[in-house]
């Protein structure tokens, strides 16, 4: 009943012209019946990519945003601006933003609430560092991140939400979580969501796995009961590899 979602996070890669080229390739080759496909280009390419994707199956996301509509916030982008650029989704709380740019659980919570106010679907990222996993604190960390990000949301909003479990040690390292490791954390997240927002919201919320997803490891990860899709970084930067991930068997 949960529709799979395969999302490409392009991070700080691609000029507008490069992004338009990749988006056009994906528009023509990444369609898969019953699967949602999404790309998150950098801000400067969003409008141009939106034009190329208009009327296609592909969804468009920002990689971050502020919670205010406008204001004196140099360097920030608002929910209104993402909507205006053609976005339907927004990635929030990516570990790179948490680790490198001081993103907090409280900020993620405010942003998630603001996203819904503007009819943007948030993709809330959570995940433990290697030190946290090795000291047996994975569930504690993930529980805190999920609980705080969802605190202000209604059950209906949580049902529409996307959560991405991205263990920090698996991002950009070539070392993906095993399907069993992913399933264990995804099932735990769903249980926590059930406790906080009820069983229907927990059954509906989609939980993506992210961290070194490649064409050759996607299938067994997607086969897990609580894995509803993938958030792909490096392997989303060429049509050849991203299309293979979308078309996993
Ligand atoms: P990689 O797929 O490059 O490991 O990145 C994952 C990620 O951070 C997606 O948001």
Coordinates of C-alpha atoms and ligand atoms in Angstrom, one line a residue:
X1 CA 0.0 0.0 0.0
X2 CA 3.0 2.3 0.4
X3 CA 4.1 3.6 -3.0
X4 CA 7.9 3.2 -3.4
X5 CA 9.9 6.5 -3.8
X6 CA 13.3 6.7 -5.3
X7 CA 14.9 10.1 -4.7
X8 CA 18.1 11.6 -6.1
X9 CA 19.9 14.1 -3.9
X10 CA 22.3 16.0 -6.2
X11 CA 23.9 17.9 -3.2
X12 CA 26.2 20.7 -4.4
X13 CA 26.7 19.2 -7.9
X14 CA 25.7 20.5 -11.3
X15 CA 25.3 23.9 -12.9
X16 CA 21.8 24.8 -14.2
X17 CA 22.8 23.6 -17.7
X18 CA 24.1 20.3 -16.4
X19 CA 21.1 19.8 -14.2
X20 CA 18.7 20.4 -17.1
X21 CA 20.6 17.9 -19.2
X22 CA 20.3 15.2 -16.5
X23 CA 16.7 16.0 -15.8
X24 CA 15.8 15.7 -19.5
X25 CA 17.5 12.3 -19.6
X26 CA 15.7 11.1 -16.5
X27 CA 12.4 12.4 -17.8
X28 CA 12.7 10.2 -20.8
X29 CA 14.1 7.1 -19.2
X30 CA 13.3 6.8 -15.5
X31 CA 9.5 6.0 -15.6
X32 CA 8.4 3.0 -13.7
X33 CA 4.8 2.0 -13.1
X34 CA 3.8 2.3 -9.4
X35 CA 7.1 4.0 -8.3
X36 CA 7.6 7.7 -7.6
X37 CA 10.8 9.2 -8.8
X38 CA 12.2 12.5 -7.4
X39 CA 15.2 14.7 -7.9
X40 CA 16.6 17.4 -5.6
X41 CA 18.9 19.7 -7.6
X42 CA 20.7 22.7 -6.1
X43 CA 18.6 25.8 -5.6
X44 CA 20.1 27.6 -8.6
X45 CA 18.9 24.9 -11.0
X46 CA 15.4 24.3 -9.6
X47 CA 13.4 26.6 -11.9
X48 CA 15.2 25.5 -15.0
X49 CA 14.7 21.8 -14.1
X50 CA 11.1 22.4 -13.2
X51 CA 10.5 23.6 -16.7
X52 CA 12.0 20.5 -18.2
X53 CA 10.0 18.2 -15.9
X54 CA 6.7 19.9 -16.3
X55 CA 4.0 17.4 -17.1
X56 CA 6.4 14.5 -16.5
X57 CA 6.3 11.8 -13.8
X58 CA 9.3 13.3 -12.0
X59 CA 8.9 15.1 -8.7
X60 CA 11.1 18.0 -7.6
X61 CA 12.6 18.8 -4.2
X62 CA 14.7 21.5 -2.6
X63 CA 17.6 20.3 -0.4
X64 CA 16.8 22.6 2.5
X65 CA 14.8 25.7 3.4
X66 CA 14.1 28.2 6.1
X67 CA 10.8 28.0 8.0
X68 CA 9.9 31.7 7.5
X69 CA 8.1 32.9 4.3
X70 CA 10.5 35.8 3.9
X71 CA 12.8 38.1 5.9
X72 CA 16.3 39.3 6.5
X73 CA 17.9 35.9 6.4
X74 CA 20.9 36.2 4.1
X75 CA 21.6 33.0 2.1
X76 CA 18.3 31.3 3.0
X77 CA 15.5 30.1 0.8
X78 CA 11.8 30.0 2.0
X79 CA 9.0 27.5 1.5
X80 CA 7.2 30.1 -0.7
X81 CA 10.3 30.3 -2.9
X82 CA 10.6 26.5 -3.3
X83 CA 6.9 26.3 -4.3
X84 CA 7.4 29.2 -6.7
X85 CA 10.4 27.3 -8.3
X86 CA 8.2 24.2 -8.8
X87 CA 9.0 22.0 -5.9
X88 CA 6.6 19.5 -4.4
X89 CA 9.0 18.2 -1.7
X90 CA 11.9 19.4 0.4
X91 CA 14.7 17.4 2.1
X92 CA 15.2 18.5 5.7
X93 CA 17.8 17.7 8.3
X94 CA 20.3 16.0 6.0
X95 CA 23.3 14.8 8.1
X96 CA 25.5 17.1 6.1
X97 CA 23.4 20.1 7.2
X98 CA 23.4 18.8 10.8
X99 CA 27.1 18.1 10.9
X100 CA 28.5 20.9 8.7
X101 CA 26.0 23.7 9.1
X102 CA 24.6 23.5 12.6
X103 CA 21.1 22.2 11.8
X104 CA 19.3 21.2 15.0
X105 CA 16.4 18.9 15.7
X106 CA 14.4 22.0 16.7
X107 CA 15.1 23.7 13.4
X108 CA 14.1 20.5 11.5
X109 CA 10.8 20.4 13.4
X110 CA 10.0 24.1 12.6
X111 CA 10.9 23.5 8.9
X112 CA 8.8 20.3 8.7
X113 CA 5.8 22.2 10.1
X114 CA 6.3 25.1 7.7
X115 CA 6.7 22.7 4.7
X116 CA 3.2 21.3 5.4
X117 CA 1.8 24.8 5.7
X118 CA 3.0 25.4 2.1
X119 CA 1.9 22.0 0.8
X120 CA 5.5 20.8 0.5
X121 CA 6.1 17.2 1.5
X122 CA 9.1 17.0 3.8
X123 CA 11.7 14.3 3.5
X124 CA 13.1 14.3 7.1
X125 CA 16.6 12.7 7.4
X126 CA 17.8 10.9 10.5
X127 CA 20.7 8.6 11.2
X128 CA 23.5 7.8 13.6
X129 CA 27.3 8.4 13.3
X130 CA 29.7 5.5 13.3
X131 CA 30.8 6.3 16.9
X132 CA 27.1 6.3 17.9
X133 CA 26.5 2.9 16.3
X134 CA 29.6 1.4 17.7
X135 CA 28.7 2.5 21.2
X136 CA 25.2 0.8 20.8
X137 CA 23.3 4.1 20.7
X138 CA 21.8 3.9 17.2
X139 CA 18.2 3.5 18.3
X140 CA 18.5 6.2 21.0
X141 CA 19.8 8.7 18.4
X142 CA 17.3 7.9 15.7
X143 CA 14.4 7.9 18.2
X144 CA 15.4 11.4 19.4
X145 CA 15.7 12.7 15.9
X146 CA 12.4 11.3 14.8
X147 CA 10.5 12.2 18.0
X148 CA 11.7 15.8 17.8
X149 CA 11.1 16.3 14.1
X150 CA 7.6 15.0 14.3
X151 CA 6.6 16.6 17.6
X152 CA 4.6 19.4 16.1
X153 CA 3.0 17.4 13.3
X154 CA -0.6 15.9 13.2
X155 CA -1.2 12.3 12.5
X156 CA -2.4 13.1 9.0
X157 CA 0.8 15.1 8.3
X158 CA 2.9 12.2 9.5
X159 CA 1.0 9.8 7.3
X160 CA 2.0 12.0 4.3
X161 CA 5.6 12.5 5.5
X162 CA 8.7 10.8 4.2
X163 CA 11.5 9.8 6.6
X164 CA 14.9 9.0 5.3
X165 CA 17.1 6.7 7.4
X166 CA 20.7 7.6 6.4
X167 CA 23.4 6.2 8.7
X168 CA 26.1 8.8 8.6
X169 CA 28.8 6.2 8.2
X170 CA 27.2 4.9 5.0
X171 CA 27.0 8.3 3.3
X172 CA 29.5 8.7 0.5
X173 CA 31.7 5.9 1.9
X174 CA 30.7 3.0 -0.4
X175 CA 29.8 1.1 2.8
X176 CA 26.0 0.7 2.7
X177 CA 24.0 -0.7 5.6
X178 CA 23.1 -4.3 5.2
X179 CA 19.5 -4.9 4.3
X180 CA 19.1 -6.4 7.8
X181 CA 20.6 -3.3 9.5
X182 CA 18.3 -1.0 7.4
X183 CA 15.2 -3.1 8.2
X184 CA 16.0 -3.2 11.9
X185 CA 16.1 0.6 12.1
X186 CA 13.2 1.2 9.8
X187 CA 10.9 -1.2 11.8
X188 CA 12.0 0.6 15.0
X189 CA 11.1 4.0 13.4
X190 CA 7.7 2.8 12.4
X191 CA 7.1 1.5 15.9
X192 CA 8.0 4.8 17.4
X193 CA 5.7 6.6 14.9
X194 CA 2.9 4.3 15.9
X195 CA 3.4 5.1 19.5
X196 CA 3.5 8.9 18.9
X197 CA 1.0 9.4 16.1
X198 CA -1.0 6.1 15.9
X199 CA -1.0 3.0 13.8
X200 CA -2.6 4.4 10.6
X201 CA 0.1 7.1 10.4
X202 CA 2.8 4.6 11.0
X203 CA 1.4 2.3 8.4
X204 CA 1.3 5.1 5.8
X205 CA 4.6 7.0 6.5
X206 CA 7.3 6.1 3.9
X207 CA 10.7 5.4 5.2
X208 CA 13.6 5.6 2.7
X209 CA 17.0 4.2 3.1
X210 CA 20.0 6.3 2.1
X211 CA 23.8 5.7 2.2
X212 CA 25.9 4.3 -0.7
X213 CA 22.8 3.0 -2.6
X214 CA 24.0 1.7 -5.9
X215 CA 22.5 -0.3 -8.8
X216 CA 24.0 -3.5 -7.4
X217 CA 22.8 -3.2 -3.8
X218 CA 19.4 -1.6 -4.2
X219 CA 17.3 -4.8 -4.7
X220 CA 17.9 -6.6 -1.4
X221 CA 17.4 -3.3 0.5
X222 CA 14.1 -2.6 -1.3
X223 CA 13.0 -6.2 -0.5
X224 CA 12.8 -5.4 3.3
X225 CA 9.3 -5.0 4.7
X226 CA 9.8 -1.5 6.1
X227 CA 12.0 0.0 3.3
X228 CA 9.8 2.1 1.1
X229 CA 12.4 3.6 -1.2
X230 CA 15.9 5.1 -1.4
X231 CA 17.6 8.5 -1.1
X232 CA 20.5 8.3 -3.4
X233 CA 23.5 10.7 -3.5
X234 CA 26.5 9.9 -5.7
X235 CA 24.7 7.3 -7.9
X236 CA 22.0 9.8 -8.7
X237 CA 24.4 12.1 -10.6
X238 CA 24.3 10.2 -13.9
X239 CA 21.2 8.9 -15.7
X240 CA 22.8 5.6 -16.3
X241 CA 23.2 4.6 -12.7
X242 CA 20.1 6.4 -11.3
X243 CA 17.8 4.7 -13.9
X244 CA 19.3 1.3 -13.0
X245 CA 18.4 2.1 -9.4
X246 CA 14.8 3.1 -10.3
X247 CA 14.5 -0.1 -12.4
X248 CA 15.9 -2.4 -9.8
X249 CA 14.6 -6.0 -9.9
Ligands
LIG1 P1 25.5 8.6 -1.2 O1 24.5 7.8 -1.9 O2 26.5 9.3 -2.0 O3 26.1 7.7 -0.1 O4 24.7 9.8 -0.4 C1 23.6 9.4 0.3 C2 22.9 10.7 0.7 O5 23.4 11.5 1.5 C3 21.6 11.0 0.1 O6 21.0 12.1 0.7

